[in-house]
Amino acid sequence: MKKYIYLDHAATTPVSPAVLEVMLPFFSEYSGNASAVYAAGREARKAVEKARKQVAAAIGAEPREILFTSGGSESDNLALKGTAFALKDRGTHIITTAIEHPAVLNTCRWLEKQGFEVTYVQPDSRGWISPEKVMSAVRNNTVLISVMTANNEIGTIEPVAEIGRSAHEKGILFHTDAVQAVGSIPVSVNEWNADLLSLSAHKFYGPKGIGALFIRRGTRIDNLIHGGEQERGLRAGTENVPCIAGLGKAIEEAVNHMDENARKAASLRDRLADGILRNIPGVSINGPEENRLPNNCSMRFERIDGEALLLRLDLAGIAASSGSACTSGSQEISHVLRAVGLTEEEARSSLRLTTGPDNTEAEIDTAVQTISDIVKDLRSLYHG
Ligand SMILES: *Cc1c(COP(=O)(O)O)cnc(C)c1O
């Protein structure tokens, strides 16, 4: 029996049983160093190279274009800092958007302190980034465009194929943070003309602390982590073999079951959203009606403090999120909700619910009832 109803799949997901099974031997029987010459090391090396093939196949890349990292944040950091410094002699201007994950946004702010220039393109009210707007920000010293594949707070799917094509025509590198996309929508580095693409295992039923960066062959990029010659000299440190093997299995499963999982998550999400809208007055949806991740439901509740709602939901056994997991807990207002034009109060009254194929209809119905009761209670408490 699950102890709570988990509606925060955009923040993280549990490791699936099949993934765990693949990982376990690499903590014990095959715990050799993947760079060693003895048998246990060779088994570890084999697992790492198998996972590299699995990740490459899932996104339409070649295995040698896949670099293992500690997760989405490191992949984003490496993509941005690594290319910015490697291409400094060509130009110092970067284009990104105002609704990126903090792993991209705060990296860009740091790069600005190092003397790089960054343009932050604003989205429309649905969180959609216009390719024309991106391209009109291009200067003759622009070296990199970074636009996320799909937004983690309001689920907007961005026109990355169009942006990638235009960047390619101008000879500008294109990076996309696809952390929310893998396992939810088809991902193709070639159709999108992506030169760099970030992904993270724990968002698709793999382990935490492992991810990958796709780096197109021939792309100039500097190291973040210096030391040994692992990952073809691009990232030093003994390979995290259990997690790398787990990432490989998780991405294979995510892609194999994508249609079925996405359909299930979307149908549960719709049941949840419809139920809430039917039961509670003064509720609005944040984000787009179309071009939206199948599992994402972001809504705002008039006259409700999102943080209070979240705490009451936790007491009632429902795990959800205010804006994004990365900003909740701090008192900061979601930069995404502000960028799509919500007032401070509207942003503060927002709740993000993200479903997964492991949720049940019964859980969704309980969640709808519980949210309705709590909202009613909070409104009567604070407003008489
Ligand atoms: C979760 C997330 C990240 C960070 O990934 P970690 O593996 O947790 O470091 C980056 N970008 C997006 C869009 C995310 O949702």
PDB file of C-alpha atoms in Angstrom, residues 44-313:
ATOM      1  CA  ALA A  44      31.477  -2.486 -15.600  1.00  0.00           C
ATOM      2  CA  ARG A  45      32.885  -1.035 -18.839  1.00  0.00           C
ATOM      3  CA  LYS A  46      30.491  -3.178 -20.868  1.00  0.00           C
ATOM      4  CA  ALA A  47      27.544  -1.875 -18.834  1.00  0.00           C
ATOM      5  CA  VAL A  48      28.639   1.742 -19.331  1.00  0.00           C
ATOM      6  CA  GLU A  49      28.978   1.316 -23.101  1.00  0.00           C
ATOM      7  CA  LYS A  50      25.644  -0.518 -23.307  1.00  0.00           C
ATOM      8  CA  ALA A  51      23.966   2.367 -21.488  1.00  0.00           C
ATOM      9  CA  ARG A  52      25.648   4.844 -23.834  1.00  0.00           C
ATOM     10  CA  LYS A  53      24.087   2.991 -26.771  1.00  0.00           C
ATOM     11  CA  GLN A  54      20.686   2.940 -25.078  1.00  0.00           C
ATOM     12  CA  VAL A  55      20.755   6.691 -24.427  1.00  0.00           C
ATOM     13  CA  ALA A  56      21.980   7.418 -27.961  1.00  0.00           C
ATOM     14  CA  ALA A  57      19.245   5.241 -29.505  1.00  0.00           C
ATOM     15  CA  ALA A  58      16.552   6.994 -27.457  1.00  0.00           C
ATOM     16  CA  ILE A  59      17.388  10.440 -28.852  1.00  0.00           C
ATOM     17  CA  GLY A  60      18.684   9.583 -32.329  1.00  0.00           C
ATOM     18  CA  ALA A  61      22.360  10.185 -31.541  1.00  0.00           C
ATOM     19  CA  GLU A  62      25.566   8.177 -31.891  1.00  0.00           C
ATOM     20  CA  PRO A  63      26.948   6.530 -28.726  1.00  0.00           C
ATOM     21  CA  ARG A  64      30.152   8.580 -28.825  1.00  0.00           C
ATOM     22  CA  GLU A  65      28.048  11.754 -28.678  1.00  0.00           C
ATOM     23  CA  ILE A  66      26.724  10.829 -25.196  1.00  0.00           C
ATOM     24  CA  LEU A  67      28.536  12.048 -22.077  1.00  0.00           C
ATOM     25  CA  PHE A  68      27.406  10.866 -18.640  1.00  0.00           C
ATOM     26  CA  THR A  69      26.976  13.556 -15.968  1.00  0.00           C
ATOM     27  CA  SER A  70      25.553  13.798 -12.451  1.00  0.00           C
ATOM     28  CA  GLY A  71      22.145  14.923 -13.760  1.00  0.00           C
ATOM     29  CA  GLY A  72      20.221  17.639 -15.540  1.00  0.00           C
ATOM     30  CA  SER A  73      21.867  20.473 -13.637  1.00  0.00           C
ATOM     31  CA  GLU A  74      25.392  19.391 -14.513  1.00  0.00           C
ATOM     32  CA  SER A  75      24.422  18.761 -18.139  1.00  0.00           C
ATOM     33  CA  ASP A  76      23.009  22.285 -18.395  1.00  0.00           C
ATOM     34  CA  ASN A  77      26.073  23.779 -16.707  1.00  0.00           C
ATOM     35  CA  LEU A  78      28.453  21.911 -18.979  1.00  0.00           C
ATOM     36  CA  ALA A  79      26.506  22.742 -22.132  1.00  0.00           C
ATOM     37  CA  LEU A  80      26.468  26.462 -21.378  1.00  0.00           C
ATOM     38  CA  LYS A  81      29.790  27.078 -19.642  1.00  0.00           C
ATOM     39  CA  GLY A  82      31.667  24.530 -21.741  1.00  0.00           C
ATOM     40  CA  THR A  83      30.676  26.051 -25.075  1.00  0.00           C
ATOM     41  CA  ALA A  84      30.736  29.678 -23.881  1.00  0.00           C
ATOM     42  CA  PHE A  85      34.380  29.377 -22.864  1.00  0.00           C
ATOM     43  CA  ALA A  86      35.392  27.223 -25.832  1.00  0.00           C
ATOM     44  CA  LEU A  87      33.912  29.734 -28.291  1.00  0.00           C
ATOM     45  CA  LYS A  88      34.965  32.921 -26.511  1.00  0.00           C
ATOM     46  CA  ASP A  89      37.234  33.865 -29.400  1.00  0.00           C
ATOM     47  CA  ARG A  90      34.247  33.754 -31.793  1.00  0.00           C
ATOM     48  CA  GLY A  91      31.725  35.648 -29.693  1.00  0.00           C
ATOM     49  CA  THR A  92      30.387  36.161 -26.200  1.00  0.00           C
ATOM     50  CA  HIS A  93      26.621  36.511 -26.692  1.00  0.00           C
ATOM     51  CA  ILE A  94      24.136  33.835 -25.608  1.00  0.00           C
ATOM     52  CA  ILE A  95      20.366  33.733 -26.139  1.00  0.00           C
ATOM     53  CA  THR A  96      18.084  31.891 -23.731  1.00  0.00           C
ATOM     54  CA  THR A  97      14.574  32.356 -22.328  1.00  0.00           C
ATOM     55  CA  ALA A  98      13.115  33.847 -19.167  1.00  0.00           C
ATOM     56  CA  ILE A  99      11.386  30.558 -18.275  1.00  0.00           C
ATOM     57  CA  GLU A 100      14.328  28.157 -18.200  1.00  0.00           C
ATOM     58  CA  HIS A 101      15.021  25.894 -15.238  1.00  0.00           C
ATOM     59  CA  PRO A 102      17.339  27.525 -12.657  1.00  0.00           C
ATOM     60  CA  ALA A 103      20.114  25.184 -13.859  1.00  0.00           C
ATOM     61  CA  VAL A 104      20.169  27.213 -17.092  1.00  0.00           C
ATOM     62  CA  LEU A 105      19.107  30.613 -15.741  1.00  0.00           C
ATOM     63  CA  ASN A 106      21.575  30.782 -12.878  1.00  0.00           C
ATOM     64  CA  THR A 107      24.361  29.462 -15.085  1.00  0.00           C
ATOM     65  CA  CYS A 108      23.627  32.306 -17.519  1.00  0.00           C
ATOM     66  CA  ARG A 109      23.667  34.845 -14.686  1.00  0.00           C
ATOM     67  CA  TRP A 110      27.050  33.510 -13.595  1.00  0.00           C
ATOM     68  CA  LEU A 111      28.327  33.714 -17.180  1.00  0.00           C
ATOM     69  CA  GLU A 112      27.225  37.361 -17.275  1.00  0.00           C
ATOM     70  CA  LYS A 113      29.489  37.994 -14.261  1.00  0.00           C
ATOM     71  CA  GLN A 114      32.342  36.418 -16.244  1.00  0.00           C
ATOM     72  CA  GLY A 115      31.862  38.944 -19.041  1.00  0.00           C
ATOM     73  CA  PHE A 116      29.451  37.100 -21.353  1.00  0.00           C
ATOM     74  CA  GLU A 117      26.264  38.796 -22.550  1.00  0.00           C
ATOM     75  CA  VAL A 118      22.908  37.036 -22.293  1.00  0.00           C
ATOM     76  CA  THR A 119      19.522  37.869 -23.828  1.00  0.00           C
ATOM     77  CA  TYR A 120      16.506  36.394 -22.025  1.00  0.00           C
ATOM     78  CA  VAL A 121      13.620  35.998 -24.489  1.00  0.00           C
ATOM     79  CA  GLN A 122      10.164  36.468 -22.939  1.00  0.00           C
ATOM     80  CA  PRO A 123       7.386  33.905 -23.547  1.00  0.00           C
ATOM     81  CA  ASP A 124       3.768  34.682 -24.459  1.00  0.00           C
ATOM     82  CA  SER A 125       0.985  34.147 -21.914  1.00  0.00           C
ATOM     83  CA  ARG A 126       0.978  30.392 -22.568  1.00  0.00           C
ATOM     84  CA  GLY A 127       4.706  30.078 -21.933  1.00  0.00           C
ATOM     85  CA  TRP A 128       5.407  29.679 -25.653  1.00  0.00           C
ATOM     86  CA  ILE A 129       8.706  30.988 -27.019  1.00  0.00           C
ATOM     87  CA  SER A 130       8.414  32.497 -30.486  1.00  0.00           C
ATOM     88  CA  PRO A 131      11.181  31.375 -32.876  1.00  0.00           C
ATOM     89  CA  GLU A 132      11.016  34.815 -34.550  1.00  0.00           C
ATOM     90  CA  LYS A 133      11.646  36.501 -31.202  1.00  0.00           C
ATOM     91  CA  VAL A 134      14.619  34.236 -30.574  1.00  0.00           C
ATOM     92  CA  MET A 135      16.100  34.910 -33.988  1.00  0.00           C
ATOM     93  CA  SER A 136      15.555  38.662 -33.772  1.00  0.00           C
ATOM     94  CA  ALA A 137      17.822  38.636 -30.696  1.00  0.00           C
ATOM     95  CA  VAL A 138      20.716  37.224 -32.758  1.00  0.00           C
ATOM     96  CA  ARG A 139      23.799  39.463 -33.021  1.00  0.00           C
ATOM     97  CA  ASN A 140      26.978  38.944 -34.976  1.00  0.00           C
ATOM     98  CA  ASN A 141      28.699  37.707 -31.798  1.00  0.00           C
ATOM     99  CA  THR A 142      25.959  35.205 -30.809  1.00  0.00           C
ATOM    100  CA  VAL A 143      27.494  31.754 -30.288  1.00  0.00           C
ATOM    101  CA  LEU A 144      24.781  29.803 -28.460  1.00  0.00           C
ATOM    102  CA  ILE A 145      20.985  29.572 -28.231  1.00  0.00           C
ATOM    103  CA  SER A 146      19.523  27.595 -25.318  1.00  0.00           C
ATOM    104  CA  VAL A 147      15.760  26.952 -25.249  1.00  0.00           C
ATOM    105  CA  MET A 148      14.164  24.223 -23.139  1.00  0.00           C
ATOM    106  CA  THR A 149      12.180  21.488 -24.899  1.00  0.00           C
ATOM    107  CA  ALA A 150       9.325  21.662 -22.410  1.00  0.00           C
ATOM    108  CA  ASN A 151       8.742  23.761 -19.318  1.00  0.00           C
ATOM    109  CA  ASN A 152       8.815  22.049 -15.936  1.00  0.00           C
ATOM    110  CA  GLU A 153       6.274  24.330 -14.234  1.00  0.00           C
ATOM    111  CA  ILE A 154       3.476  24.835 -16.753  1.00  0.00           C
ATOM    112  CA  GLY A 155       4.277  22.100 -19.279  1.00  0.00           C
ATOM    113  CA  THR A 156       4.577  24.230 -22.429  1.00  0.00           C
ATOM    114  CA  ILE A 157       6.268  22.359 -25.292  1.00  0.00           C
ATOM    115  CA  GLU A 158       8.518  24.762 -27.183  1.00  0.00           C
ATOM    116  CA  PRO A 159       9.062  24.917 -30.971  1.00  0.00           C
ATOM    117  CA  VAL A 160      12.595  23.546 -30.675  1.00  0.00           C
ATOM    118  CA  ALA A 161      12.706  22.082 -34.207  1.00  0.00           C
ATOM    119  CA  GLU A 162      12.070  25.517 -35.708  1.00  0.00           C
ATOM    120  CA  ILE A 163      14.502  27.270 -33.376  1.00  0.00           C
ATOM    121  CA  GLY A 164      17.148  24.601 -33.998  1.00  0.00           C
ATOM    122  CA  ARG A 165      16.775  24.910 -37.765  1.00  0.00           C
ATOM    123  CA  SER A 166      17.167  28.690 -37.684  1.00  0.00           C
ATOM    124  CA  ALA A 167      20.151  28.500 -35.327  1.00  0.00           C
ATOM    125  CA  HIS A 168      21.764  25.922 -37.604  1.00  0.00           C
ATOM    126  CA  GLU A 169      21.284  28.135 -40.676  1.00  0.00           C
ATOM    127  CA  LYS A 170      23.131  30.917 -38.882  1.00  0.00           C
ATOM    128  CA  GLY A 171      25.918  28.650 -37.634  1.00  0.00           C
ATOM    129  CA  ILE A 172      24.933  29.204 -33.994  1.00  0.00           C
ATOM    130  CA  LEU A 173      25.056  26.285 -31.546  1.00  0.00           C
ATOM    131  CA  PHE A 174      21.688  25.106 -30.226  1.00  0.00           C
ATOM    132  CA  HIS A 175      21.239  23.584 -26.760  1.00  0.00           C
ATOM    133  CA  THR A 176      17.960  22.286 -25.391  1.00  0.00           C
ATOM    134  CA  ASP A 177      17.158  21.212 -21.840  1.00  0.00           C
ATOM    135  CA  ALA A 178      15.039  18.134 -22.586  1.00  0.00           C
ATOM    136  CA  VAL A 179      14.872  16.955 -18.974  1.00  0.00           C
ATOM    137  CA  GLN A 180      11.058  17.170 -18.876  1.00  0.00           C
ATOM    138  CA  ALA A 181      10.587  15.830 -22.394  1.00  0.00           C
ATOM    139  CA  VAL A 182      12.277  12.417 -22.383  1.00  0.00           C
ATOM    140  CA  GLY A 183       9.654   9.717 -21.930  1.00  0.00           C
ATOM    141  CA  SER A 184       6.782  12.167 -22.513  1.00  0.00           C
ATOM    142  CA  ILE A 185       7.266  13.300 -26.113  1.00  0.00           C
ATOM    143  CA  PRO A 186       9.518  12.087 -28.956  1.00  0.00           C
ATOM    144  CA  VAL A 187      13.036  13.500 -28.721  1.00  0.00           C
ATOM    145  CA  SER A 188      15.269  13.737 -31.789  1.00  0.00           C
ATOM    146  CA  VAL A 189      18.567  15.590 -31.835  1.00  0.00           C
ATOM    147  CA  ASN A 190      18.687  15.478 -35.624  1.00  0.00           C
ATOM    148  CA  GLU A 191      15.131  16.640 -36.327  1.00  0.00           C
ATOM    149  CA  TRP A 192      15.761  19.508 -33.925  1.00  0.00           C
ATOM    150  CA  ASN A 193      19.282  20.305 -35.156  1.00  0.00           C
ATOM    151  CA  ALA A 194      20.376  20.188 -31.531  1.00  0.00           C
ATOM    152  CA  ASP A 195      24.111  20.414 -30.897  1.00  0.00           C
ATOM    153  CA  LEU A 196      23.667  19.851 -27.163  1.00  0.00           C
ATOM    154  CA  LEU A 197      20.805  18.222 -25.253  1.00  0.00           C
ATOM    155  CA  SER A 198      20.417  17.657 -21.495  1.00  0.00           C
ATOM    156  CA  LEU A 199      18.548  14.776 -19.863  1.00  0.00           C
ATOM    157  CA  SER A 200      18.224  13.360 -16.341  1.00  0.00           C
ATOM    158  CA  ALA A 201      17.345   9.795 -15.294  1.00  0.00           C
ATOM    159  CA  HIS A 202      15.257  10.522 -12.211  1.00  0.00           C
ATOM    160  CA  LYS A 203      12.583  12.277 -14.265  1.00  0.00           C
ATOM    161  CA  PHE A 204      11.803   8.994 -16.082  1.00  0.00           C
ATOM    162  CA  TYR A 205      11.934   6.287 -13.385  1.00  0.00           C
ATOM    163  CA  GLY A 206      15.720   6.099 -13.255  1.00  0.00           C
ATOM    164  CA  PRO A 207      18.005   6.884 -10.301  1.00  0.00           C
ATOM    165  CA  LYS A 208      18.806  10.374  -9.021  1.00  0.00           C
ATOM    166  CA  GLY A 209      22.246  11.863  -9.539  1.00  0.00           C
ATOM    167  CA  ILE A 210      22.804  10.611 -13.071  1.00  0.00           C
ATOM    168  CA  GLY A 211      22.141  12.242 -16.416  1.00  0.00           C
ATOM    169  CA  ALA A 212      23.657  12.768 -19.806  1.00  0.00           C
ATOM    170  CA  LEU A 213      24.617  15.518 -22.181  1.00  0.00           C
ATOM    171  CA  PHE A 214      24.404  14.911 -25.911  1.00  0.00           C
ATOM    172  CA  ILE A 215      27.292  16.720 -27.603  1.00  0.00           C
ATOM    173  CA  ARG A 216      27.178  16.643 -31.390  1.00  0.00           C
ATOM    174  CA  ARG A 217      30.386  15.321 -32.920  1.00  0.00           C
ATOM    175  CA  GLY A 218      32.796  18.176 -33.641  1.00  0.00           C
ATOM    176  CA  THR A 219      31.300  20.619 -31.135  1.00  0.00           C
ATOM    177  CA  ARG A 220      33.946  22.661 -29.316  1.00  0.00           C
ATOM    178  CA  ILE A 221      33.463  22.386 -25.567  1.00  0.00           C
ATOM    179  CA  ASP A 222      35.626  22.920 -22.481  1.00  0.00           C
ATOM    180  CA  ASN A 223      35.694  20.708 -19.360  1.00  0.00           C
ATOM    181  CA  LEU A 224      33.944  21.568 -16.124  1.00  0.00           C
ATOM    182  CA  ILE A 225      35.617  18.804 -14.131  1.00  0.00           C
ATOM    183  CA  HIS A 226      39.329  18.309 -14.686  1.00  0.00           C
ATOM    184  CA  GLY A 227      41.251  15.224 -13.678  1.00  0.00           C
ATOM    185  CA  GLY A 228      41.462  11.748 -15.169  1.00  0.00           C
ATOM    186  CA  GLU A 229      40.692  10.759 -18.723  1.00  0.00           C
ATOM    187  CA  GLN A 230      37.205   9.314 -18.173  1.00  0.00           C
ATOM    188  CA  GLU A 231      34.494  10.156 -20.718  1.00  0.00           C
ATOM    189  CA  ARG A 232      37.142  10.795 -23.383  1.00  0.00           C
ATOM    190  CA  GLY A 233      38.809  13.374 -21.193  1.00  0.00           C
ATOM    191  CA  LEU A 234      35.698  15.552 -21.007  1.00  0.00           C
ATOM    192  CA  ARG A 235      34.582  14.660 -17.506  1.00  0.00           C
ATOM    193  CA  ALA A 236      37.006  13.324 -14.920  1.00  0.00           C
ATOM    194  CA  GLY A 237      35.963  10.954 -12.158  1.00  0.00           C
ATOM    195  CA  THR A 238      35.391   7.216 -11.734  1.00  0.00           C
ATOM    196  CA  GLU A 239      32.198   6.295 -13.549  1.00  0.00           C
ATOM    197  CA  ASN A 240      29.008   5.832 -11.502  1.00  0.00           C
ATOM    198  CA  VAL A 241      28.414   2.423 -13.061  1.00  0.00           C
ATOM    199  CA  PRO A 242      25.209   1.340 -11.215  1.00  0.00           C
ATOM    200  CA  CYS A 243      23.486   4.613 -12.021  1.00  0.00           C
ATOM    201  CA  ILE A 244      24.750   4.705 -15.598  1.00  0.00           C
ATOM    202  CA  ALA A 245      23.374   1.182 -16.142  1.00  0.00           C
ATOM    203  CA  GLY A 246      20.117   2.306 -14.512  1.00  0.00           C
ATOM    204  CA  LEU A 247      19.907   5.364 -16.779  1.00  0.00           C
ATOM    205  CA  GLY A 248      20.345   3.136 -19.837  1.00  0.00           C
ATOM    206  CA  LYS A 249      17.559   0.795 -18.794  1.00  0.00           C
ATOM    207  CA  ALA A 250      15.278   3.644 -17.700  1.00  0.00           C
ATOM    208  CA  ILE A 251      15.553   5.546 -20.977  1.00  0.00           C
ATOM    209  CA  GLU A 252      14.984   2.375 -22.995  1.00  0.00           C
ATOM    210  CA  GLU A 253      11.825   1.650 -21.008  1.00  0.00           C
ATOM    211  CA  ALA A 254      10.708   5.282 -21.159  1.00  0.00           C
ATOM    212  CA  VAL A 255      10.916   5.328 -24.941  1.00  0.00           C
ATOM    213  CA  ASN A 256       9.440   1.837 -25.428  1.00  0.00           C
ATOM    214  CA  HIS A 257       6.407   2.675 -23.285  1.00  0.00           C
ATOM    215  CA  MET A 258       6.157   6.372 -24.105  1.00  0.00           C
ATOM    216  CA  ASP A 259       2.844   6.336 -25.996  1.00  0.00           C
ATOM    217  CA  GLU A 260       1.082   4.170 -23.461  1.00  0.00           C
ATOM    218  CA  ASN A 261       2.509   6.049 -20.445  1.00  0.00           C
ATOM    219  CA  ALA A 262       1.780   9.463 -21.931  1.00  0.00           C
ATOM    220  CA  ARG A 263      -1.786   8.459 -22.763  1.00  0.00           C
ATOM    221  CA  LYS A 264      -2.327   7.184 -19.241  1.00  0.00           C
ATOM    222  CA  ALA A 265      -0.780  10.228 -17.559  1.00  0.00           C
ATOM    223  CA  ALA A 266      -2.807  12.570 -19.792  1.00  0.00           C
ATOM    224  CA  SER A 267      -6.083  10.825 -19.104  1.00  0.00           C
ATOM    225  CA  LEU A 268      -5.427  10.987 -15.342  1.00  0.00           C
ATOM    226  CA  ARG A 269      -4.333  14.619 -15.648  1.00  0.00           C
ATOM    227  CA  ASP A 270      -7.546  15.485 -17.527  1.00  0.00           C
ATOM    228  CA  ARG A 271      -9.652  13.668 -14.956  1.00  0.00           C
ATOM    229  CA  LEU A 272      -7.896  15.658 -12.229  1.00  0.00           C
ATOM    230  CA  ALA A 273      -8.203  19.043 -13.940  1.00  0.00           C
ATOM    231  CA  ASP A 274     -11.820  18.495 -14.981  1.00  0.00           C
ATOM    232  CA  GLY A 275     -12.740  17.314 -11.495  1.00  0.00           C
ATOM    233  CA  ILE A 276     -11.177  20.346  -9.829  1.00  0.00           C
ATOM    234  CA  LEU A 277     -12.704  22.804 -12.314  1.00  0.00           C
ATOM    235  CA  ARG A 278     -16.134  21.199 -11.856  1.00  0.00           C
ATOM    236  CA  ASN A 279     -15.955  21.124  -8.045  1.00  0.00           C
ATOM    237  CA  ILE A 280     -14.320  24.414  -7.160  1.00  0.00           C
ATOM    238  CA  PRO A 281     -15.233  27.931  -8.317  1.00  0.00           C
ATOM    239  CA  GLY A 282     -12.522  30.512  -8.993  1.00  0.00           C
ATOM    240  CA  VAL A 283      -9.957  28.150 -10.514  1.00  0.00           C
ATOM    241  CA  SER A 284      -7.938  28.901 -13.676  1.00  0.00           C
ATOM    242  CA  ILE A 285      -5.449  26.831 -15.622  1.00  0.00           C
ATOM    243  CA  ASN A 286      -1.892  28.162 -16.018  1.00  0.00           C
ATOM    244  CA  GLY A 287      -0.127  27.425 -19.290  1.00  0.00           C
ATOM    245  CA  PRO A 288      -1.292  26.307 -22.722  1.00  0.00           C
ATOM    246  CA  GLU A 289      -4.302  24.263 -23.809  1.00  0.00           C
ATOM    247  CA  GLU A 290      -2.332  22.614 -26.608  1.00  0.00           C
ATOM    248  CA  ASN A 291       1.354  21.759 -26.960  1.00  0.00           C
ATOM    249  CA  ARG A 292       1.483  20.768 -23.329  1.00  0.00           C
ATOM    250  CA  LEU A 293       3.264  17.912 -21.570  1.00  0.00           C
ATOM    251  CA  PRO A 294       0.771  15.061 -21.077  1.00  0.00           C
ATOM    252  CA  ASN A 295       1.172  14.899 -17.296  1.00  0.00           C
ATOM    253  CA  ASN A 296       1.202  18.587 -16.360  1.00  0.00           C
ATOM    254  CA  CYS A 297      -1.602  20.422 -14.600  1.00  0.00           C
ATOM    255  CA  SER A 298      -0.835  23.875 -13.228  1.00  0.00           C
ATOM    256  CA  MET A 299      -3.698  25.879 -11.788  1.00  0.00           C
ATOM    257  CA  ARG A 300      -4.384  28.862  -9.609  1.00  0.00           C
ATOM    258  CA  PHE A 301      -7.060  29.175  -6.952  1.00  0.00           C
ATOM    259  CA  GLU A 302      -8.542  32.608  -6.281  1.00  0.00           C
ATOM    260  CA  ARG A 303      -8.090  33.780  -2.684  1.00  0.00           C
ATOM    261  CA  ILE A 304      -5.822  30.865  -1.783  1.00  0.00           C
ATOM    262  CA  ASP A 305      -2.229  30.889  -0.610  1.00  0.00           C
ATOM    263  CA  GLY A 306      -0.540  28.119  -2.594  1.00  0.00           C
ATOM    264  CA  GLU A 307       1.926  27.401   0.194  1.00  0.00           C
ATOM    265  CA  ALA A 308      -0.907  26.915   2.737  1.00  0.00           C
ATOM    266  CA  LEU A 309      -2.734  24.668   0.292  1.00  0.00           C
ATOM    267  CA  LEU A 310       0.403  22.628  -0.239  1.00  0.00           C
ATOM    268  CA  LEU A 311       0.932  22.102   3.499  1.00  0.00           C
ATOM    269  CA  ARG A 312      -2.670  21.026   3.997  1.00  0.00           C
ATOM    270  CA  LEU A 313      -2.379  18.634   1.050  1.00  0.00           C
TER     271      LEU A 313
END
